[in-house]
């Protein structure tokens, strides 16, 4: 259910005012970053081509993960447009991981069952944790395509650096310590405005979307050809 008109009381407290400011930033990003937005929208359409109306996909299980990757991509797009440039990194990491897990499991039903049993006991939790490592997921992609795996790893590590994990690079982009009048001030940016950081984050969001779609191509090459996804994907990739 959607409502284009803000409800009574909206924006009269700090939280909903923040959300309103974020929405205003989204409008500004859409209006001022037309080229970047056109690519993000085109990437979203490729996700829809891949995922919607797919009948009896083979293998079936990766589709679940790619659907979640698409949802994470849309959430990341929402965040980056709002200027939530630190927080968007966790969503980009999630997007990549969903695609990576989908490829890692593939059509292996036993592996899927082991993953689904993670919370059954301490033993199964440890077993799944040992099997489903970031290294194992990356190795799976690398075995299929070293080039895609390199892009996946670069974007994954970049997401960790810039906010998906508390690291110096992300903090430096969005925070600063300032001393004035014998006091220490914590200057923290919740919503970034226009600038290099926004341009970088918009580009990164597109790159993550493209990387996930390329992982999907490893799993469903025939569907990519029949739906014309491969051609359209290659056209967008030339700009990145």
PDB file of C-alpha atoms in Angstrom:
ATOM      1  CA  UNK A   1       0.000   0.000   0.000  1.00  0.00           C
ATOM      2  CA  UNK A   2       1.367   3.401  -0.971  1.00  0.00           C
ATOM      3  CA  UNK A   3       0.350   6.927  -0.125  1.00  0.00           C
ATOM      4  CA  UNK A   4       1.889   9.835  -2.048  1.00  0.00           C
ATOM      5  CA  UNK A   5       0.683  12.380   0.490  1.00  0.00           C
ATOM      6  CA  UNK A   6       2.517  12.402   3.858  1.00  0.00           C
ATOM      7  CA  UNK A   7       0.250  11.360   6.749  1.00  0.00           C
ATOM      8  CA  UNK A   8      -0.607  13.663   9.608  1.00  0.00           C
ATOM      9  CA  UNK A   9       2.351  14.175  11.947  1.00  0.00           C
ATOM     10  CA  UNK A  10       4.953  13.172   9.391  1.00  0.00           C
ATOM     11  CA  UNK A  11       8.145  15.214   9.709  1.00  0.00           C
ATOM     12  CA  UNK A  12       7.276  16.603  13.158  1.00  0.00           C
ATOM     13  CA  UNK A  13       9.819  14.421  14.999  1.00  0.00           C
ATOM     14  CA  UNK A  14      13.551  13.856  14.382  1.00  0.00           C
ATOM     15  CA  UNK A  15      13.138  10.391  12.843  1.00  0.00           C
ATOM     16  CA  UNK A  16      10.448  11.147  10.281  1.00  0.00           C
ATOM     17  CA  UNK A  17      12.125  14.476   9.487  1.00  0.00           C
ATOM     18  CA  UNK A  18      15.286  12.506   8.711  1.00  0.00           C
ATOM     19  CA  UNK A  19      13.276  10.178   6.490  1.00  0.00           C
ATOM     20  CA  UNK A  20      11.740  13.187   4.737  1.00  0.00           C
ATOM     21  CA  UNK A  21      15.199  14.660   4.170  1.00  0.00           C
ATOM     22  CA  UNK A  22      16.316  11.314   2.765  1.00  0.00           C
ATOM     23  CA  UNK A  23      13.366  11.303   0.371  1.00  0.00           C
ATOM     24  CA  UNK A  24      14.227  14.836  -0.698  1.00  0.00           C
ATOM     25  CA  UNK A  25      17.762  13.684  -1.458  1.00  0.00           C
ATOM     26  CA  UNK A  26      16.357  10.833  -3.545  1.00  0.00           C
ATOM     27  CA  UNK A  27      14.367  13.296  -5.630  1.00  0.00           C
ATOM     28  CA  UNK A  28      17.461  15.487  -6.044  1.00  0.00           C
ATOM     29  CA  UNK A  29      19.642  12.537  -7.060  1.00  0.00           C
ATOM     30  CA  UNK A  30      17.066  11.397  -9.596  1.00  0.00           C
ATOM     31  CA  UNK A  31      16.879  14.898 -11.072  1.00  0.00           C
ATOM     32  CA  UNK A  32      20.563  15.810 -10.997  1.00  0.00           C
ATOM     33  CA  UNK A  33      22.218  12.469 -11.812  1.00  0.00           C
ATOM     34  CA  UNK A  34      20.262  11.459 -14.897  1.00  0.00           C
ATOM     35  CA  UNK A  35      22.993   9.363 -16.521  1.00  0.00           C
ATOM     36  CA  UNK A  36      23.765   7.393 -13.363  1.00  0.00           C
ATOM     37  CA  UNK A  37      20.068   6.928 -12.652  1.00  0.00           C
ATOM     38  CA  UNK A  38      19.414   5.712 -16.196  1.00  0.00           C
ATOM     39  CA  UNK A  39      21.965   2.954 -15.662  1.00  0.00           C
ATOM     40  CA  UNK A  40      20.579   1.957 -12.260  1.00  0.00           C
ATOM     41  CA  UNK A  41      17.090   1.760 -13.757  1.00  0.00           C
ATOM     42  CA  UNK A  42      18.353  -0.249 -16.755  1.00  0.00           C
ATOM     43  CA  UNK A  43      20.125  -2.692 -14.431  1.00  0.00           C
ATOM     44  CA  UNK A  44      16.919  -3.109 -12.440  1.00  0.00           C
ATOM     45  CA  UNK A  45      15.056  -3.944 -15.663  1.00  0.00           C
ATOM     46  CA  UNK A  46      17.617  -6.653 -16.438  1.00  0.00           C
ATOM     47  CA  UNK A  47      16.968  -8.167 -13.022  1.00  0.00           C
ATOM     48  CA  UNK A  48      13.264  -8.198 -13.831  1.00  0.00           C
ATOM     49  CA  UNK A  49      13.912  -9.874 -17.195  1.00  0.00           C
ATOM     50  CA  UNK A  50      15.919 -12.575 -15.474  1.00  0.00           C
ATOM     51  CA  UNK A  51      13.727 -13.198 -12.453  1.00  0.00           C
ATOM     52  CA  UNK A  52      10.112 -12.480 -13.325  1.00  0.00           C
ATOM     53  CA  UNK A  53       8.008 -15.033 -15.209  1.00  0.00           C
ATOM     54  CA  UNK A  54      10.766 -17.629 -15.026  1.00  0.00           C
ATOM     55  CA  UNK A  55       9.080 -21.041 -15.329  1.00  0.00           C
ATOM     56  CA  UNK A  56      10.816 -24.090 -13.845  1.00  0.00           C
ATOM     57  CA  UNK A  57      14.328 -22.584 -13.867  1.00  0.00           C
ATOM     58  CA  UNK A  58      17.107 -25.130 -13.841  1.00  0.00           C
ATOM     59  CA  UNK A  59      18.646 -25.086 -11.313  1.00  0.00           C
ATOM     60  CA  UNK A  60      15.832 -23.775  -9.143  1.00  0.00           C
ATOM     61  CA  UNK A  61      17.538 -22.854  -5.876  1.00  0.00           C
ATOM     62  CA  UNK A  62      19.756 -20.002  -7.158  1.00  0.00           C
ATOM     63  CA  UNK A  63      16.637 -18.126  -8.220  1.00  0.00           C
ATOM     64  CA  UNK A  64      15.729 -17.655  -4.554  1.00  0.00           C
ATOM     65  CA  UNK A  65      19.115 -16.082  -3.889  1.00  0.00           C
ATOM     66  CA  UNK A  66      19.010 -13.900  -6.993  1.00  0.00           C
ATOM     67  CA  UNK A  67      15.577 -12.617  -6.006  1.00  0.00           C
ATOM     68  CA  UNK A  68      16.995 -11.609  -2.626  1.00  0.00           C
ATOM     69  CA  UNK A  69      19.995 -10.072  -4.383  1.00  0.00           C
ATOM     70  CA  UNK A  70      17.584  -7.990  -6.465  1.00  0.00           C
ATOM     71  CA  UNK A  71      15.753  -6.852  -3.338  1.00  0.00           C
ATOM     72  CA  UNK A  72      19.105  -5.868  -1.785  1.00  0.00           C
ATOM     73  CA  UNK A  73      20.029  -4.010  -4.985  1.00  0.00           C
ATOM     74  CA  UNK A  74      16.818  -1.987  -4.796  1.00  0.00           C
ATOM     75  CA  UNK A  75      17.401  -1.227  -1.115  1.00  0.00           C
ATOM     76  CA  UNK A  76      20.965  -0.132  -1.941  1.00  0.00           C
ATOM     77  CA  UNK A  77      19.678   2.098  -4.729  1.00  0.00           C
ATOM     78  CA  UNK A  78      17.241   3.696  -2.307  1.00  0.00           C
ATOM     79  CA  UNK A  79      20.015   4.290   0.231  1.00  0.00           C
ATOM     80  CA  UNK A  80      22.575   5.671  -2.202  1.00  0.00           C
ATOM     81  CA  UNK A  81      20.030   8.062  -3.728  1.00  0.00           C
ATOM     82  CA  UNK A  82      19.203   9.275  -0.212  1.00  0.00           C
ATOM     83  CA  UNK A  83      22.877   9.978   0.503  1.00  0.00           C
ATOM     84  CA  UNK A  84      23.285   7.131   3.019  1.00  0.00           C
ATOM     85  CA  UNK A  85      26.703   6.404   1.598  1.00  0.00           C
ATOM     86  CA  UNK A  86      28.187   4.622   4.597  1.00  0.00           C
ATOM     87  CA  UNK A  87      25.162   2.421   5.242  1.00  0.00           C
ATOM     88  CA  UNK A  88      24.665   1.484   1.578  1.00  0.00           C
ATOM     89  CA  UNK A  89      27.844  -0.585   1.686  1.00  0.00           C
ATOM     90  CA  UNK A  90      26.256  -3.228   3.921  1.00  0.00           C
ATOM     91  CA  UNK A  91      23.438  -3.582   1.396  1.00  0.00           C
ATOM     92  CA  UNK A  92      25.890  -3.883  -1.490  1.00  0.00           C
ATOM     93  CA  UNK A  93      27.753  -6.594   0.374  1.00  0.00           C
ATOM     94  CA  UNK A  94      24.461  -8.409   1.002  1.00  0.00           C
ATOM     95  CA  UNK A  95      23.591  -8.153  -2.690  1.00  0.00           C
ATOM     96  CA  UNK A  96      26.912  -9.708  -3.670  1.00  0.00           C
ATOM     97  CA  UNK A  97      26.688 -12.441  -1.042  1.00  0.00           C
ATOM     98  CA  UNK A  98      23.224 -13.552  -2.143  1.00  0.00           C
ATOM     99  CA  UNK A  99      24.466 -13.988  -5.695  1.00  0.00           C
ATOM    100  CA  UNK A 100      27.611 -15.722  -4.471  1.00  0.00           C
ATOM    101  CA  UNK A 101      25.656 -18.161  -2.329  1.00  0.00           C
ATOM    102  CA  UNK A 102      23.292 -18.873  -5.204  1.00  0.00           C
ATOM    103  CA  UNK A 103      26.216 -19.785  -7.421  1.00  0.00           C
ATOM    104  CA  UNK A 104      27.954 -21.761  -4.675  1.00  0.00           C
ATOM    105  CA  UNK A 105      24.890 -23.921  -4.049  1.00  0.00           C
ATOM    106  CA  UNK A 106      23.801 -24.144  -7.673  1.00  0.00           C
ATOM    107  CA  UNK A 107      21.832 -27.323  -8.254  1.00  0.00           C
ATOM    108  CA  UNK A 108      23.343 -29.180  -5.295  1.00  0.00           C
ATOM    109  CA  UNK A 109      20.277 -30.146  -3.266  1.00  0.00           C
ATOM    110  CA  UNK A 110      22.361 -31.707  -0.493  1.00  0.00           C
ATOM    111  CA  UNK A 111      24.319 -28.501  -0.070  1.00  0.00           C
ATOM    112  CA  UNK A 112      21.033 -26.571   0.044  1.00  0.00           C
ATOM    113  CA  UNK A 113      19.699 -28.907   2.719  1.00  0.00           C
ATOM    114  CA  UNK A 114      22.858 -28.468   4.779  1.00  0.00           C
ATOM    115  CA  UNK A 115      22.546 -24.689   4.524  1.00  0.00           C
ATOM    116  CA  UNK A 116      18.877 -24.828   5.520  1.00  0.00           C
ATOM    117  CA  UNK A 117      19.741 -26.924   8.597  1.00  0.00           C
ATOM    118  CA  UNK A 118      22.168 -24.300   9.960  1.00  0.00           C
ATOM    119  CA  UNK A 119      20.167 -23.511  13.086  1.00  0.00           C
ATOM    120  CA  UNK A 120      19.251 -27.117  13.937  1.00  0.00           C
ATOM    121  CA  UNK A 121      22.091 -27.519  16.407  1.00  0.00           C
ATOM    122  CA  UNK A 122      25.495 -26.176  17.407  1.00  0.00           C
ATOM    123  CA  UNK A 123      27.056 -28.910  15.298  1.00  0.00           C
ATOM    124  CA  UNK A 124      25.164 -27.994  12.127  1.00  0.00           C
ATOM    125  CA  UNK A 125      25.771 -24.296  12.742  1.00  0.00           C
ATOM    126  CA  UNK A 126      29.531 -24.906  12.867  1.00  0.00           C
ATOM    127  CA  UNK A 127      29.433 -27.233   9.866  1.00  0.00           C
ATOM    128  CA  UNK A 128      27.622 -24.673   7.712  1.00  0.00           C
ATOM    129  CA  UNK A 129      29.896 -21.894   8.959  1.00  0.00           C
ATOM    130  CA  UNK A 130      32.929 -23.962   7.956  1.00  0.00           C
ATOM    131  CA  UNK A 131      31.520 -24.885   4.548  1.00  0.00           C
ATOM    132  CA  UNK A 132      29.955 -21.585   3.504  1.00  0.00           C
ATOM    133  CA  UNK A 133      32.964 -19.329   3.896  1.00  0.00           C
ATOM    134  CA  UNK A 134      33.595 -16.179   1.883  1.00  0.00           C
ATOM    135  CA  UNK A 135      36.672 -17.891   0.456  1.00  0.00           C
ATOM    136  CA  UNK A 136      34.714 -20.935  -0.670  1.00  0.00           C
ATOM    137  CA  UNK A 137      32.087 -18.765  -2.369  1.00  0.00           C
ATOM    138  CA  UNK A 138      34.765 -16.756  -4.192  1.00  0.00           C
ATOM    139  CA  UNK A 139      36.557 -19.940  -5.234  1.00  0.00           C
ATOM    140  CA  UNK A 140      33.320 -21.291  -6.690  1.00  0.00           C
ATOM    141  CA  UNK A 141      32.892 -18.201  -8.848  1.00  0.00           C
ATOM    142  CA  UNK A 142      36.565 -18.231  -9.827  1.00  0.00           C
ATOM    143  CA  UNK A 143      36.288 -21.824 -11.037  1.00  0.00           C
ATOM    144  CA  UNK A 144      33.587 -20.660 -13.466  1.00  0.00           C
ATOM    145  CA  UNK A 145      35.114 -17.300 -14.432  1.00  0.00           C
ATOM    146  CA  UNK A 146      38.318 -15.786 -13.079  1.00  0.00           C
ATOM    147  CA  UNK A 147      37.347 -12.387 -14.503  1.00  0.00           C
ATOM    148  CA  UNK A 148      33.951 -12.263 -12.780  1.00  0.00           C
ATOM    149  CA  UNK A 149      35.520 -13.565  -9.571  1.00  0.00           C
ATOM    150  CA  UNK A 150      38.068 -10.742  -9.644  1.00  0.00           C
ATOM    151  CA  UNK A 151      35.290  -8.155  -9.949  1.00  0.00           C
ATOM    152  CA  UNK A 152      33.291  -9.855  -7.195  1.00  0.00           C
ATOM    153  CA  UNK A 153      36.238  -9.886  -4.799  1.00  0.00           C
ATOM    154  CA  UNK A 154      37.189  -6.270  -5.553  1.00  0.00           C
ATOM    155  CA  UNK A 155      33.653  -5.013  -4.932  1.00  0.00           C
ATOM    156  CA  UNK A 156      33.252  -7.206  -1.852  1.00  0.00           C
ATOM    157  CA  UNK A 157      36.449  -5.909  -0.245  1.00  0.00           C
ATOM    158  CA  UNK A 158      35.553  -2.353  -1.232  1.00  0.00           C
ATOM    159  CA  UNK A 159      32.190  -2.692   0.485  1.00  0.00           C
ATOM    160  CA  UNK A 160      33.946  -3.859   3.650  1.00  0.00           C
ATOM    161  CA  UNK A 161      36.349  -0.923   3.503  1.00  0.00           C
ATOM    162  CA  UNK A 162      33.681   1.733   2.994  1.00  0.00           C
ATOM    163  CA  UNK A 163      31.049   0.703   5.516  1.00  0.00           C
ATOM    164  CA  UNK A 164      29.916  -2.927   5.392  1.00  0.00           C
ATOM    165  CA  UNK A 165      32.347  -3.444   8.260  1.00  0.00           C
ATOM    166  CA  UNK A 166      33.602  -0.799  10.714  1.00  0.00           C
ATOM    167  CA  UNK A 167      36.814   0.204   8.922  1.00  0.00           C
ATOM    168  CA  UNK A 168      38.850   3.406   8.752  1.00  0.00           C
ATOM    169  CA  UNK A 169      38.103   4.236   5.113  1.00  0.00           C
ATOM    170  CA  UNK A 170      34.350   4.335   5.592  1.00  0.00           C
ATOM    171  CA  UNK A 171      34.637   6.291   8.826  1.00  0.00           C
ATOM    172  CA  UNK A 172      36.934   8.821   7.178  1.00  0.00           C
ATOM    173  CA  UNK A 173      34.430   9.381   4.376  1.00  0.00           C
ATOM    174  CA  UNK A 174      31.517  10.087   6.717  1.00  0.00           C
ATOM    175  CA  UNK A 175      32.984  11.177  10.050  1.00  0.00           C
ATOM    176  CA  UNK A 176      35.573  13.480  11.563  1.00  0.00           C
ATOM    177  CA  UNK A 177      36.835  14.514  14.983  1.00  0.00           C
ATOM    178  CA  UNK A 178      37.067  18.283  15.466  1.00  0.00           C
ATOM    179  CA  UNK A 179      38.481  20.178  18.424  1.00  0.00           C
ATOM    180  CA  UNK A 180      37.072  23.609  19.187  1.00  0.00           C
ATOM    181  CA  UNK A 181      36.799  25.637  22.396  1.00  0.00           C
ATOM    182  CA  UNK A 182      38.612  22.886  24.323  1.00  0.00           C
ATOM    183  CA  UNK A 183      35.922  20.425  23.281  1.00  0.00           C
ATOM    184  CA  UNK A 184      35.964  17.469  20.939  1.00  0.00           C
ATOM    185  CA  UNK A 185      33.151  17.431  18.387  1.00  0.00           C
ATOM    186  CA  UNK A 186      32.031  14.349  16.475  1.00  0.00           C
ATOM    187  CA  UNK A 187      31.087  15.478  12.981  1.00  0.00           C
ATOM    188  CA  UNK A 188      29.156  12.614  11.411  1.00  0.00           C
ATOM    189  CA  UNK A 189      27.377  12.753   8.063  1.00  0.00           C
ATOM    190  CA  UNK A 190      24.078  10.865   8.076  1.00  0.00           C
ATOM    191  CA  UNK A 191      22.964  12.064   4.634  1.00  0.00           C
ATOM    192  CA  UNK A 192      25.615  13.053   2.115  1.00  0.00           C
ATOM    193  CA  UNK A 193      24.926  15.817  -0.362  1.00  0.00           C
ATOM    194  CA  UNK A 194      26.246  16.052  -3.922  1.00  0.00           C
ATOM    195  CA  UNK A 195      29.935  15.478  -4.491  1.00  0.00           C
ATOM    196  CA  UNK A 196      32.609  12.941  -5.338  1.00  0.00           C
ATOM    197  CA  UNK A 197      31.468  10.524  -2.623  1.00  0.00           C
ATOM    198  CA  UNK A 198      27.950  10.381  -4.078  1.00  0.00           C
ATOM    199  CA  UNK A 199      29.236   9.913  -7.625  1.00  0.00           C
ATOM    200  CA  UNK A 200      31.559   7.139  -6.446  1.00  0.00           C
ATOM    201  CA  UNK A 201      28.751   5.386  -4.555  1.00  0.00           C
ATOM    202  CA  UNK A 202      26.298   5.609  -7.462  1.00  0.00           C
ATOM    203  CA  UNK A 203      28.912   4.066  -9.738  1.00  0.00           C
ATOM    204  CA  UNK A 204      29.693   1.345  -7.200  1.00  0.00           C
ATOM    205  CA  UNK A 205      26.009   0.460  -6.841  1.00  0.00           C
ATOM    206  CA  UNK A 206      25.779   0.017 -10.601  1.00  0.00           C
ATOM    207  CA  UNK A 207      28.952  -2.091 -10.617  1.00  0.00           C
ATOM    208  CA  UNK A 208      27.568  -4.380  -7.917  1.00  0.00           C
ATOM    209  CA  UNK A 209      24.315  -4.798  -9.838  1.00  0.00           C
ATOM    210  CA  UNK A 210      26.253  -5.660 -12.988  1.00  0.00           C
ATOM    211  CA  UNK A 211      28.476  -8.120 -11.107  1.00  0.00           C
ATOM    212  CA  UNK A 212      25.456  -9.915  -9.660  1.00  0.00           C
ATOM    213  CA  UNK A 213      23.863 -10.126 -13.097  1.00  0.00           C
ATOM    214  CA  UNK A 214      27.077 -11.594 -14.496  1.00  0.00           C
ATOM    215  CA  UNK A 215      27.040 -14.238 -11.766  1.00  0.00           C
ATOM    216  CA  UNK A 216      23.448 -14.958 -12.769  1.00  0.00           C
ATOM    217  CA  UNK A 217      24.690 -15.440 -16.327  1.00  0.00           C
ATOM    218  CA  UNK A 218      27.043 -18.176 -15.134  1.00  0.00           C
ATOM    219  CA  UNK A 219      24.039 -20.002 -13.669  1.00  0.00           C
ATOM    220  CA  UNK A 220      21.442 -19.372 -16.391  1.00  0.00           C
ATOM    221  CA  UNK A 221      23.302 -18.770 -19.688  1.00  0.00           C
ATOM    222  CA  UNK A 222      20.445 -20.004 -21.881  1.00  0.00           C
ATOM    223  CA  UNK A 223      17.901 -17.674 -20.273  1.00  0.00           C
ATOM    224  CA  UNK A 224      20.264 -14.743 -20.796  1.00  0.00           C
ATOM    225  CA  UNK A 225      20.385 -15.494 -24.512  1.00  0.00           C
ATOM    226  CA  UNK A 226      16.659 -16.116 -24.950  1.00  0.00           C
ATOM    227  CA  UNK A 227      15.653 -12.982 -23.002  1.00  0.00           C
ATOM    228  CA  UNK A 228      18.274 -10.755 -24.648  1.00  0.00           C
ATOM    229  CA  UNK A 229      19.823 -10.079 -21.258  1.00  0.00           C
ATOM    230  CA  UNK A 230      23.390 -10.829 -22.305  1.00  0.00           C
ATOM    231  CA  UNK A 231      23.376  -8.227 -25.084  1.00  0.00           C
ATOM    232  CA  UNK A 232      21.833  -5.502 -22.914  1.00  0.00           C
ATOM    233  CA  UNK A 233      24.188  -6.352 -20.060  1.00  0.00           C
ATOM    234  CA  UNK A 234      27.211  -6.048 -22.341  1.00  0.00           C
ATOM    235  CA  UNK A 235      26.040  -2.634 -23.545  1.00  0.00           C
ATOM    236  CA  UNK A 236      25.837  -1.235 -19.999  1.00  0.00           C
ATOM    237  CA  UNK A 237      29.094  -2.888 -18.934  1.00  0.00           C
ATOM    238  CA  UNK A 238      30.998  -0.919 -21.576  1.00  0.00           C
ATOM    239  CA  UNK A 239      30.461   2.204 -19.470  1.00  0.00           C
ATOM    240  CA  UNK A 240      32.002   0.553 -16.394  1.00  0.00           C
TER     241      UNK A 240
END
